[in-house]
Short mmCIF file of C-alpha atoms and ligand atoms in Angstrom, two decimals:
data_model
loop_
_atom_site.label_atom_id
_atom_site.label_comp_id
_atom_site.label_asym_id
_atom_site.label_seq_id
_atom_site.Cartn_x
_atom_site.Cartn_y
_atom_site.Cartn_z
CA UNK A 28 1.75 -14.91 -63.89
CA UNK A 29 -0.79 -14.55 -60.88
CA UNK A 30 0.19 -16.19 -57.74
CA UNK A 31 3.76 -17.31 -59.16
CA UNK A 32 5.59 -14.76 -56.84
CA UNK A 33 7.79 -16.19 -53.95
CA UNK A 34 8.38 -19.18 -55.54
CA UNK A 35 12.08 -18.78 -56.75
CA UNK A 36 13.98 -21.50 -55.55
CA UNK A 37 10.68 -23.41 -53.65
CA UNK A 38 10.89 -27.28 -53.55
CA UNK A 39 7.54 -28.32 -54.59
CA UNK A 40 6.84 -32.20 -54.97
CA UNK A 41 3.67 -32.84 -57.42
CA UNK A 42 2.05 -35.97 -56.50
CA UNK A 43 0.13 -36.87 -59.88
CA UNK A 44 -2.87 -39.48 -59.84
CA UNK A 45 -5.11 -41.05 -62.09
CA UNK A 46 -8.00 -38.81 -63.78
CA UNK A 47 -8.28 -37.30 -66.80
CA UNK A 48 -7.35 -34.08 -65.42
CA UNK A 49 -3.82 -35.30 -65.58
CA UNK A 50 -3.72 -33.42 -69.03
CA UNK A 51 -3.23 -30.17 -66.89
CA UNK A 52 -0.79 -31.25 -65.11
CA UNK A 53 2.43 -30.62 -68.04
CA UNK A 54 0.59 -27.01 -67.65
CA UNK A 55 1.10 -26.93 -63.90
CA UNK A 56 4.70 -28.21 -63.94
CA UNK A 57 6.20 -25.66 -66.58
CA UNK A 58 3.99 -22.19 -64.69
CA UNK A 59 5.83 -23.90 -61.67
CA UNK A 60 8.95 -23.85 -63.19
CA UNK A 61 8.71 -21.00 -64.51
CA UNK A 62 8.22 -19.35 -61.53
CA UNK A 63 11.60 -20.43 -60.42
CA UNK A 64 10.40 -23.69 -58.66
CA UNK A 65 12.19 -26.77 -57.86
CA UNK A 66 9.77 -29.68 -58.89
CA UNK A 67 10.08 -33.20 -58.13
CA UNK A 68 7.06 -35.59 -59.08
CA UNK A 69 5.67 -38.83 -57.91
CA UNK A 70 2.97 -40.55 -59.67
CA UNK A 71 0.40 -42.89 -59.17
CA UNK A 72 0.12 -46.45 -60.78
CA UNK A 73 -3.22 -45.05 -62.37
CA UNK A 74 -1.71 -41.96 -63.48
CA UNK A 75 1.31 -43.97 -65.74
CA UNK A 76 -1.86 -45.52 -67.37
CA UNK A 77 -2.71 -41.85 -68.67
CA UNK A 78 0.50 -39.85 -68.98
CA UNK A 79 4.19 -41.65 -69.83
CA UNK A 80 6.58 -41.21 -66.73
CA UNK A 81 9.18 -39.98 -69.22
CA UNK A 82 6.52 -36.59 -70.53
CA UNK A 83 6.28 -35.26 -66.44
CA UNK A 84 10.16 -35.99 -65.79
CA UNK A 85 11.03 -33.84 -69.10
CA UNK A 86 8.58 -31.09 -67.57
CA UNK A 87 9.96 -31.47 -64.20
CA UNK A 88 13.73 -31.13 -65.05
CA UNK A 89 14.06 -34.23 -62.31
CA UNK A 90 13.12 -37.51 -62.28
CA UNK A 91 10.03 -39.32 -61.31
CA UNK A 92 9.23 -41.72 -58.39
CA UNK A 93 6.62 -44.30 -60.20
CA UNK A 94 6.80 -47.13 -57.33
CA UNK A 95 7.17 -47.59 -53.70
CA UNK A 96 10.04 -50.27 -54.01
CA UNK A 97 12.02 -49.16 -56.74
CA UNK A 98 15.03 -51.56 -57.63
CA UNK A 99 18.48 -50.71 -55.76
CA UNK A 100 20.08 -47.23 -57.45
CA UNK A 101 16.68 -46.11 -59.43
CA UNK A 102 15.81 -44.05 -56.63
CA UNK A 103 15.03 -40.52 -57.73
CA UNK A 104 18.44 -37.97 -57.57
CA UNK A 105 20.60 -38.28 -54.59
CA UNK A 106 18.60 -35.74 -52.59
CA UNK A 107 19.94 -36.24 -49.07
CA UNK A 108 19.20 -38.92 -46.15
CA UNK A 109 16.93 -40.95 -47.31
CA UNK A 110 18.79 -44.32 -47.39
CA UNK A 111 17.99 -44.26 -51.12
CA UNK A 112 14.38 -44.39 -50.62
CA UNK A 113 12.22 -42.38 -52.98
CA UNK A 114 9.10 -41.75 -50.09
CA UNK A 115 11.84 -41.22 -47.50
CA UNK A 116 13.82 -38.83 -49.99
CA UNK A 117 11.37 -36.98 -51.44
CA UNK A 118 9.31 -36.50 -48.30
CA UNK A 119 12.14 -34.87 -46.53
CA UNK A 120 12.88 -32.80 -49.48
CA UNK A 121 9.98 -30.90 -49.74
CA UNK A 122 8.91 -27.84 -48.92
CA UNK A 123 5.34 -28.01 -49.92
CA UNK A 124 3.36 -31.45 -51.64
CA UNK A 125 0.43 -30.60 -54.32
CA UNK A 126 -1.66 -33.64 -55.24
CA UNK A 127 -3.10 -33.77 -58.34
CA UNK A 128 -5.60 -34.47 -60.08
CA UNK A 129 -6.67 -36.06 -56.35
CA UNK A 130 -9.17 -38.53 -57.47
CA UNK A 131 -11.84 -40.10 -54.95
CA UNK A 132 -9.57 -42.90 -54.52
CA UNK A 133 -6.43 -41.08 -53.30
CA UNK A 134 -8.56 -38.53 -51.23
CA UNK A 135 -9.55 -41.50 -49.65
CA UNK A 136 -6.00 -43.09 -49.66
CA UNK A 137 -4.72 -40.45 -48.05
CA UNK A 138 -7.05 -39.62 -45.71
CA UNK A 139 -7.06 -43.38 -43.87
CA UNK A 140 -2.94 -43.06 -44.28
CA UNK A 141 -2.83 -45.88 -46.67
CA UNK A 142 0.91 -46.15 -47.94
CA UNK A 143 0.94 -49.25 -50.05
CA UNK A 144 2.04 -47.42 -53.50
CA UNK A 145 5.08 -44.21 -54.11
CA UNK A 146 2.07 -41.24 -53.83
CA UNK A 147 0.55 -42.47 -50.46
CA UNK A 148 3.48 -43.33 -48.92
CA UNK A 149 5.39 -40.22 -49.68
CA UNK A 150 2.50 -38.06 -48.51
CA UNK A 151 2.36 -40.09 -45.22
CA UNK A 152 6.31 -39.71 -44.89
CA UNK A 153 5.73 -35.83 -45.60
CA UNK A 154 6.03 -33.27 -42.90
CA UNK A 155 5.36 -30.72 -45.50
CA UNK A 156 1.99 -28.41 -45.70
CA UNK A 157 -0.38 -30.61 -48.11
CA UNK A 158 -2.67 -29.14 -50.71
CA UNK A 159 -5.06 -31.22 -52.49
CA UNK A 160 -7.00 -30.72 -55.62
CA UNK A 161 -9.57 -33.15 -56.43
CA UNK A 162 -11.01 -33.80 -59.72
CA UNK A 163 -13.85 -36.47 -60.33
CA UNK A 164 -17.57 -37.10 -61.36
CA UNK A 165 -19.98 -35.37 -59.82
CA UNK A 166 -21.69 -38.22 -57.82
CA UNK A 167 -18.07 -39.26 -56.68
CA UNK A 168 -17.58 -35.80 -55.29
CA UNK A 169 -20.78 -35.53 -53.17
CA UNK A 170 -20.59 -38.88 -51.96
CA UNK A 171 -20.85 -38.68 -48.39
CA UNK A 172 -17.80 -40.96 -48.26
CA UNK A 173 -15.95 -38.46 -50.44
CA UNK A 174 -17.21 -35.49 -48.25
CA UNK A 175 -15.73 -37.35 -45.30
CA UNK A 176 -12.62 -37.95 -46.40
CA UNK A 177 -11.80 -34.37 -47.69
CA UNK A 178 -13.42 -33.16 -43.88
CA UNK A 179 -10.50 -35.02 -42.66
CA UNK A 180 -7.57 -33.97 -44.82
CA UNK A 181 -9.10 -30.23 -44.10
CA UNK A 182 -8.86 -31.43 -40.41
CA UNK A 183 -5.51 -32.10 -40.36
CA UNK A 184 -4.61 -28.45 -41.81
CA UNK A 185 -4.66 -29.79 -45.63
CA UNK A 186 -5.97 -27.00 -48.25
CA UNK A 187 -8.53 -28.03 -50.61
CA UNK A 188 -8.39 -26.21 -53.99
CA UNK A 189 -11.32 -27.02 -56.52
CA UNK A 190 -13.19 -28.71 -57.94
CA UNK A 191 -15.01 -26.26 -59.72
CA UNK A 192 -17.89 -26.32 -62.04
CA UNK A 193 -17.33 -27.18 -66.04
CA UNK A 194 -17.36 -30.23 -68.38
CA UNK A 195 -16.42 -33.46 -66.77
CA UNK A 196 -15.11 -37.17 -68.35
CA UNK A 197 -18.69 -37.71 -68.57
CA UNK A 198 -19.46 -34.95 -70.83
CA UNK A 199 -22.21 -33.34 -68.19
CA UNK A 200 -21.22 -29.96 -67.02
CA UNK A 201 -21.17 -30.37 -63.16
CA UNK A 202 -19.40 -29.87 -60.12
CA UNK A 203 -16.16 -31.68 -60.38
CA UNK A 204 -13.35 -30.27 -62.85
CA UNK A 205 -9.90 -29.28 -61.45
CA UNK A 206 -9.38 -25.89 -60.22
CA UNK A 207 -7.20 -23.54 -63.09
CA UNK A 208 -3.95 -23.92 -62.97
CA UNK A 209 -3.73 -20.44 -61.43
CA UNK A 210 -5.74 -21.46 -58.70
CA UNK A 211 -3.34 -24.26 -58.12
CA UNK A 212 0.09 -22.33 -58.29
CA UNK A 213 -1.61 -19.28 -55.67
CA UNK A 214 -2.35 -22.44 -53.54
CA UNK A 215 0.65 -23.50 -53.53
CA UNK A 216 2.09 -20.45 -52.93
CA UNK A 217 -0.41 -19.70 -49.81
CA UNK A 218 0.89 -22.70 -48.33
CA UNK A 219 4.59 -21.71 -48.82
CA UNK A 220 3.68 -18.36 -46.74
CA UNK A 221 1.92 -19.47 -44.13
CA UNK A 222 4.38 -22.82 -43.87
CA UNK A 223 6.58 -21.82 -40.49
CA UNK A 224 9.46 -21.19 -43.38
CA UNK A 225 12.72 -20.82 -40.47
CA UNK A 226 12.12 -24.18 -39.29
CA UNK A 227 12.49 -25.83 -42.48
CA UNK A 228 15.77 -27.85 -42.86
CA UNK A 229 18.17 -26.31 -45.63
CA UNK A 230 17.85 -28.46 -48.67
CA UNK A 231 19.67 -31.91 -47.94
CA UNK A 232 21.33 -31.81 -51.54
CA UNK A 233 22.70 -27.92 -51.48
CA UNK A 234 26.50 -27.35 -50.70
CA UNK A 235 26.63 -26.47 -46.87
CA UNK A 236 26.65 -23.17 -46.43
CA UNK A 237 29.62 -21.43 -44.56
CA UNK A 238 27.06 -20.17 -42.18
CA UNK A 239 25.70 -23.39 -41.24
CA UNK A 240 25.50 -23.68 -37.45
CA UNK A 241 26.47 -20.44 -37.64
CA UNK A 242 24.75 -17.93 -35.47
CA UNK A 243 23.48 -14.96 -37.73
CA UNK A 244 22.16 -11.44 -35.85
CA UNK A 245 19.54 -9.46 -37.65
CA UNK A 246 17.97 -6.71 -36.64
CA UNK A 247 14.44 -5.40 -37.87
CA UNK A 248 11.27 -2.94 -37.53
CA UNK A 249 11.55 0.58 -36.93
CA UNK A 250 12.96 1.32 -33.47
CA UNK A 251 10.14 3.89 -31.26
CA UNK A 252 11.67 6.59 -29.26
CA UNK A 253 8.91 7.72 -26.56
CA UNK A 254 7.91 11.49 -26.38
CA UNK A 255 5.02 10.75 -23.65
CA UNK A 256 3.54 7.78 -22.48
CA UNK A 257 1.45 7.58 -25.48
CA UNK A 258 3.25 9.00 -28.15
CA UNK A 259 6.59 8.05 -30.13
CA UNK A 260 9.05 8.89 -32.87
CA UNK A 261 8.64 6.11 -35.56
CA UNK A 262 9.05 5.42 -38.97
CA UNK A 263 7.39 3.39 -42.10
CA UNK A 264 9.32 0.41 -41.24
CA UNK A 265 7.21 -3.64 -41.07
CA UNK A 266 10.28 -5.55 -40.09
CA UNK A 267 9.34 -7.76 -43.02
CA UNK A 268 12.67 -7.02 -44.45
CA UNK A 269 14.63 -8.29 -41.45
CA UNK A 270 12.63 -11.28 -41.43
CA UNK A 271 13.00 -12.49 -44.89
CA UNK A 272 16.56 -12.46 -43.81
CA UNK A 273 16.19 -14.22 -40.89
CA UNK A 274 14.30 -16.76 -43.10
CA UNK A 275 16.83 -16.86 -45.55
CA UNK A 276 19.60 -17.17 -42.74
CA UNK A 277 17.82 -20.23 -41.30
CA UNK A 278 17.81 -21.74 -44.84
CA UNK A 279 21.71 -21.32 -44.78
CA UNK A 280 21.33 -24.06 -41.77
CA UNK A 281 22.29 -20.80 -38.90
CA UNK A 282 21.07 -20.63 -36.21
CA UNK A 283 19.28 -17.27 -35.84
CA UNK A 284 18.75 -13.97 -33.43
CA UNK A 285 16.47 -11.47 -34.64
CA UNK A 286 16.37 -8.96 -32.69
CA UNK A 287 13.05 -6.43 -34.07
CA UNK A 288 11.06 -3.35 -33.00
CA UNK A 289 8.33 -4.89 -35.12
CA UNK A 290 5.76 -7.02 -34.24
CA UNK A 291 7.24 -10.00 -33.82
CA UNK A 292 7.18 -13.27 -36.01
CA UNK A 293 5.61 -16.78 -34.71
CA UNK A 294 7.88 -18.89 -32.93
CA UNK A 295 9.79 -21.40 -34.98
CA UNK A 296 13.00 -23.45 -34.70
CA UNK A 297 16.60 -22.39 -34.79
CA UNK A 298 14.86 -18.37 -34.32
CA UNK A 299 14.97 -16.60 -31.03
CA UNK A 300 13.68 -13.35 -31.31
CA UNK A 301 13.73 -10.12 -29.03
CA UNK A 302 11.58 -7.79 -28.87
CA UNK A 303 12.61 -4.07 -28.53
CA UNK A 304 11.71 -0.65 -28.67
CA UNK A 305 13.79 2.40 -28.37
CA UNK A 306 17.27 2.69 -30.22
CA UNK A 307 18.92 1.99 -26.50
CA UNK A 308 17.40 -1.40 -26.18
CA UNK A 309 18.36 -2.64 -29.31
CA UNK A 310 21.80 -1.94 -28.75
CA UNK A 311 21.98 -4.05 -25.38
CA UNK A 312 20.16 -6.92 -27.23
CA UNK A 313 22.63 -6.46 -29.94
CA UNK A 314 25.44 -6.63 -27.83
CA UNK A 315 24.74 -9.18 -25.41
CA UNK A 316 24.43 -11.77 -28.51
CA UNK A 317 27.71 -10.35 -30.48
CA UNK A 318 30.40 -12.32 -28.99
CA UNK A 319 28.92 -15.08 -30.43
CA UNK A 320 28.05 -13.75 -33.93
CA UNK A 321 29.54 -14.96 -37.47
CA UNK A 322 27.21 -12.68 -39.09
CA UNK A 323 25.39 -9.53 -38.42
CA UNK A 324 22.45 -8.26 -40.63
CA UNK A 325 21.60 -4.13 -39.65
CA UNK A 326 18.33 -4.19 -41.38
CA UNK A 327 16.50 -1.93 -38.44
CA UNK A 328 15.30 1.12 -39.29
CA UNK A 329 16.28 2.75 -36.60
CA UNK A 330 15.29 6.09 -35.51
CA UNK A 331 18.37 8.86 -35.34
CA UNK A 332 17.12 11.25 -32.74
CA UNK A 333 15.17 10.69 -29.48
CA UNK A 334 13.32 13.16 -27.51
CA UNK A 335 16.27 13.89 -24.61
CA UNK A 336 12.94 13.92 -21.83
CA UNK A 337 10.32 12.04 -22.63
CA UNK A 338 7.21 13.55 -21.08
CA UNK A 339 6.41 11.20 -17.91
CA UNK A 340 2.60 12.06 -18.31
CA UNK A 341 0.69 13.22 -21.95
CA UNK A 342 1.22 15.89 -23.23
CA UNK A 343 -2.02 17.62 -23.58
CA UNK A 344 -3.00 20.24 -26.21
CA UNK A 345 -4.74 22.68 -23.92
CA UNK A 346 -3.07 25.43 -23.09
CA UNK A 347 -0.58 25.44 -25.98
CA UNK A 348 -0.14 26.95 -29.49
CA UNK A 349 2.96 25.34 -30.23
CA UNK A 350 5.35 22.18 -28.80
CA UNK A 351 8.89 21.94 -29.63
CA UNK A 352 10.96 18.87 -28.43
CA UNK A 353 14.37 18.71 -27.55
CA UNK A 354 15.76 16.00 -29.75
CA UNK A 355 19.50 14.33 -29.06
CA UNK A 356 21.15 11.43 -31.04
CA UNK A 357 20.51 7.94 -30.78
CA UNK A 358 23.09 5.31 -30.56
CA UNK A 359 24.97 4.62 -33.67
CA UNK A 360 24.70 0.51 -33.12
CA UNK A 361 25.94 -0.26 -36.76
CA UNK A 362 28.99 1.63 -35.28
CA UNK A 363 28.94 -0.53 -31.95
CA UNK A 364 28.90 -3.58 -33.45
CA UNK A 365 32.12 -2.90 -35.97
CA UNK A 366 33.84 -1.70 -33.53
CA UNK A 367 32.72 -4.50 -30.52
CA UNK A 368 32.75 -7.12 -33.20
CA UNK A 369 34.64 -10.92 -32.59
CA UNK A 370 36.88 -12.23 -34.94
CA UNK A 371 35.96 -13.10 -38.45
CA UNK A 372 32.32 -11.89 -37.90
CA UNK A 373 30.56 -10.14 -41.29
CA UNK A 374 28.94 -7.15 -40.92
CA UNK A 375 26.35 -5.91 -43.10
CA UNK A 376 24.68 -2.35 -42.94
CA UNK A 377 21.61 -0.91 -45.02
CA UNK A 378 21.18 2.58 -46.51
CA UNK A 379 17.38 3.62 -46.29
CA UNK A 380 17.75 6.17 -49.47
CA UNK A 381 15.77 8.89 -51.06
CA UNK A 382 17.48 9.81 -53.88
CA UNK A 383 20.24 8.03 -55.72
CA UNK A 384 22.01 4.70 -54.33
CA UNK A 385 25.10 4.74 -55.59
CA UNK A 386 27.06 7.44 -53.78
CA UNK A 387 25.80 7.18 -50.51
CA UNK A 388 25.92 3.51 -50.71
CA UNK A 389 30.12 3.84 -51.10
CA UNK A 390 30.11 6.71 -48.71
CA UNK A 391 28.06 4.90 -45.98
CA UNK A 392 30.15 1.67 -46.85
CA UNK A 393 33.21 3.58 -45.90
CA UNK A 394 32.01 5.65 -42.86
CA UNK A 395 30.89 2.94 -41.17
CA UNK A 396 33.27 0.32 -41.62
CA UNK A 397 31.17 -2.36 -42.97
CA UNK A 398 32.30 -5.65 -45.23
CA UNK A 399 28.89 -5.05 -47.37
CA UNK A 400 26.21 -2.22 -47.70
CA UNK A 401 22.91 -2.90 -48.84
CA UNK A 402 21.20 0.53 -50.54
CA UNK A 403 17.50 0.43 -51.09
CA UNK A 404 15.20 3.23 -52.00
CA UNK A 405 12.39 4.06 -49.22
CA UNK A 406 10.32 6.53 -51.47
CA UNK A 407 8.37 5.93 -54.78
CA UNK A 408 7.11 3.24 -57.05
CA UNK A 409 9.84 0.47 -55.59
CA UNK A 410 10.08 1.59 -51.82
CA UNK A 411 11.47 -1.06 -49.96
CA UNK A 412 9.76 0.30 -46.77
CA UNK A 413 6.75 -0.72 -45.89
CA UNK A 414 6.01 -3.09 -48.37
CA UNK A 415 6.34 -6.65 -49.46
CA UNK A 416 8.90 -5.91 -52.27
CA UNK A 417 12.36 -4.21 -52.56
CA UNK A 418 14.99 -3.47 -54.77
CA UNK A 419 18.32 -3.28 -53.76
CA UNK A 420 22.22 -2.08 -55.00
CA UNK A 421 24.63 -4.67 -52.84
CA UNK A 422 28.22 -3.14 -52.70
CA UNK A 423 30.99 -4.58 -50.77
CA UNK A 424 34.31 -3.55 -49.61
CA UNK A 425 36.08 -4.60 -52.67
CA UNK A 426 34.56 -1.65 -54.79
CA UNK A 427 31.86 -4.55 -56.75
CA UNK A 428 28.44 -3.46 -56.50
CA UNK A 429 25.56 -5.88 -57.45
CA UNK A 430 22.16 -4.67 -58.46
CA UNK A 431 19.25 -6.83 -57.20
CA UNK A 432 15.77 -6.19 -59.62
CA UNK A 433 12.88 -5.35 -57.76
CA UNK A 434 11.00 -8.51 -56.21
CA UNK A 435 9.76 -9.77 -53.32
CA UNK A 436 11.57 -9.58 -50.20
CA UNK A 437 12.45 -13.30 -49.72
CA UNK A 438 14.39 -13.30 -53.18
CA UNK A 439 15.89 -10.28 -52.43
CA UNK A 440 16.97 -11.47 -49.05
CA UNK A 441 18.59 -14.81 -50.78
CA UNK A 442 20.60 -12.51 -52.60
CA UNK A 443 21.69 -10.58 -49.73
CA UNK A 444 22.92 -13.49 -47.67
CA UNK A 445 24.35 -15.35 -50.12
CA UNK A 446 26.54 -12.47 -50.69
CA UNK A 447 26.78 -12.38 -47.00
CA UNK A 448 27.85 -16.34 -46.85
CA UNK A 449 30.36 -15.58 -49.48
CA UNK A 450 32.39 -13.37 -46.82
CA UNK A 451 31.96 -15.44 -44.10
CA UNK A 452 34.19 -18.18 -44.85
CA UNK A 453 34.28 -21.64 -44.04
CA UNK A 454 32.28 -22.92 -41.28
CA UNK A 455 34.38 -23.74 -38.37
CA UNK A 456 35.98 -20.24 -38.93
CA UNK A 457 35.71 -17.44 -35.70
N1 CTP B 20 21.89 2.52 -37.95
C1 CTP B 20 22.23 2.18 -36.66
N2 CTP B 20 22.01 3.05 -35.64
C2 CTP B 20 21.45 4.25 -35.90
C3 CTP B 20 21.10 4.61 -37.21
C4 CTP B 20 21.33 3.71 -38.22
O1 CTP B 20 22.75 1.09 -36.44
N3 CTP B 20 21.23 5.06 -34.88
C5 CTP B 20 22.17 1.57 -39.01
C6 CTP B 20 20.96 1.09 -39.79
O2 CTP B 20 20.44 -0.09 -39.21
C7 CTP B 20 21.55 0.79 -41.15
C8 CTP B 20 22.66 1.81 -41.28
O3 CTP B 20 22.98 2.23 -39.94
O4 CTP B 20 22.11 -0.50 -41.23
C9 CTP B 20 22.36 3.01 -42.11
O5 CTP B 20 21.14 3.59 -41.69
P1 CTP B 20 20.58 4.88 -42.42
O6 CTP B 20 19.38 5.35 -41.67
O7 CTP B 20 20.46 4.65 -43.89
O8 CTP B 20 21.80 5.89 -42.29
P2 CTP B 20 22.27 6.79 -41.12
O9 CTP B 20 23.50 6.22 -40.52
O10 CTP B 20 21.16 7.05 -40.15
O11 CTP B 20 22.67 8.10 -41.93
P3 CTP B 20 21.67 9.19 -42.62
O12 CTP B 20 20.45 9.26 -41.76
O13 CTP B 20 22.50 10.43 -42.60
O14 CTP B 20 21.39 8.68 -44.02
#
């Protein structure tokens, strides 16, 4: 369904208030679901006067935080530190909090900070990118008081989706009904992507992952191998691939090095990130962080020739009918870091592929030594380079090879390092 993409996996806390809109929300929580989600819900004392507690929790597959001071051991799931507290739970929990449908009264709730029932509170104890979409009358909606408080949530970074024109409680057809559920889910999902995703914790009530505290090395981008001052050897390669791993590394709870010739990512917690260009300098920022790697992630493209004199001024055209340049090999750093490698670190390599993925994904397994190799195809229809998506065939040392469907990157790099994580051992381990 539109906009559902990327959300595999995704805590998403619905905070559901009191309008009539609330009859969308069952809608909202099963696309969400659907999608892969993880939804927890809170709800208003006004929205328990339209929809039964016991309807969204069946939707939800979790329970359902109805009051600020619930009695000793009704807290919702044991979701991590919290000291049992739904608000305190809940708002450390999630990754992204949807209110809805926000009525005047909680748009105005939560603009002020008030934190006297489970919705407001939780909001206020939520670090967590807030979207908001209001439903109401009309004359409730342009009310300059409204219009305030919505000026302020959109202030403070919140993203406002709806209302939009239709039939209201009233029966007038006016501004003032909740966005479509579509709206709400690519909302949601917007504020996933833009949400500095390697600083979020790892989900309090997952196993810990062997790599936690771990430090994972990825490498990304296409490396650039100069011919003149203005001119390189390059290839098709965003990096984006390398960085959904990184992502998915820091969700493990490592700490991560990411080491790209692309453009590099914003800054965010528990990520260091070196920039590079030629083939040469990624191997010295490879191996100055190796020692101290439990994982290392070869997703660079990186180039396999370099010109053996780059030009020191341009090369100009004049004067010539032809150019041929001298090309000699690049470092092999896959090779370098198998060989350099510490103790007990994983190594994984990639196979940029043309044709089939099967063969040269053993044979490249093999030749270079490697505990897992990752194949993906970089021409046609589901290209991995380039793009947002990828498809991949994992195989590992043991001979088992594990296809991963076509998807977007981020689910594709779960896959990869929880395959990775399964290698690594437990976590006080090299
Ligand atoms: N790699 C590397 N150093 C190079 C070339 C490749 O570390 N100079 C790494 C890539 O990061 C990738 C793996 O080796 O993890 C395989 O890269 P790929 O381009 O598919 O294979 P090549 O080794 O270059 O072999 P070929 O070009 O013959 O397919």
């Amino acid at each position: 369904m539109t906009g559902a993409g990327g959300l595999s996996g995704r805590r998403i806390l619905v905070h559901v208030c009191g309008g009539i809109a609330v009859v969308k929300v069952p809608e909202l929580l099963t696309t969400l679901r659907r999608a892969g989600a993880v939804v927890r819900v809170t709800m208003s004392p006004g929205a328990q006067a339209f929809i039964a507690p016991m309807t969204l929790q069946a939707l939800a597959g979790g329970p359902v935080a109805t009051t600020l001071l619930e009695p000793p051991g009704a807290a919702p799931a044991a979701l991590g530190p919290g000291h049992g507290m739904a608000h305190l739970e809940l708002g450390a929990w999630a990754e992204v909090q949807l209110v809805v449908p926000a009525t005047a009264d909680m748009c105005a709730r939560l603009a002020l900070g008030l934190a006297d029932e489970v919705v407001g509170a939780t909001a206020l104890a939520c670090p967590a990118p807030l979207v908001v979409a209001p439903a109401m009358e009309a004359a409730m909606w342009e009310h300059p008081a409204t219009r305030a408080h919505l000026a302020t949530l959109a202030d403070r970074g919140a993203r406002v989706v709806g209302p939009v024109r239709g039939r209201l409680a009233s029966g007038r057809d006016d501004i003032g009904r909740l966005a479509p559920v579509e709206a709400l889910v690519l909302a949601v999902t917007d504020a996933l992507k833009a949400a500095p995703d390697p600083g979020r914790a790892p989900d309090p009530s997952a196993p810990p992952s062997p790599l936690a505290g771990a430090l994972v090395l990825v490498t990304a981008g296409g490396t650039r191998e100069p011919v003149d001052p203005v001119r390189f050897l390059g290839n098709r390669s965003s990096g984006r691939m390398g960085l959904a791993l990184a992502v998915a590394a820091r969700r493990h709870g490592a700490e991560v090095v990411l080491v790209t010739a692309a453009p590099p990512p914003p800054p965010a917690p528990g990520l260091r990130v070196v920039e590079v260009g030629t083939a040469e300098e990624m191997l010295a920022a490879v191996r100055s962080v190796l020692p101290r790697a439990r994982l290392v992630l070869m997703a660079a493209a990186v180039a396999d020739w370099r010109v053996a004199a780059p030009a020191g001024e341009k090369l100009r055209r004049a004067g010539r009918d032809r150019l041929r340049l001298d090309l000699v090999p690049t470092p092999d750093i896959l090779r370098a870091v198998v060989a350099e490698r510490p103790p007990g670190c994983v190594v994984v390599g990639f196979a940029a592929e043309t044709g089939e993925l099967e063969g040269p994904a053993r044979a490249k397994l093999r030749a270079k030594g490697v505990d897992l190799l990752v194949a993906n195809r970089v021409v046609g229809p589901d290209s991995a380079m380039g793009g947002e998506g990828a498809g991949v065939l994992i195989v590992g040392a043991d001979g088992v090879g594990r296809r991963v469907p076509f998807g977007p990157k981020s689910e594709v790099a779960a896959a990869i390092l929880d395959a990775a994580a399964r290698l690594a051992g437990p976590p006080d381990h090299g």
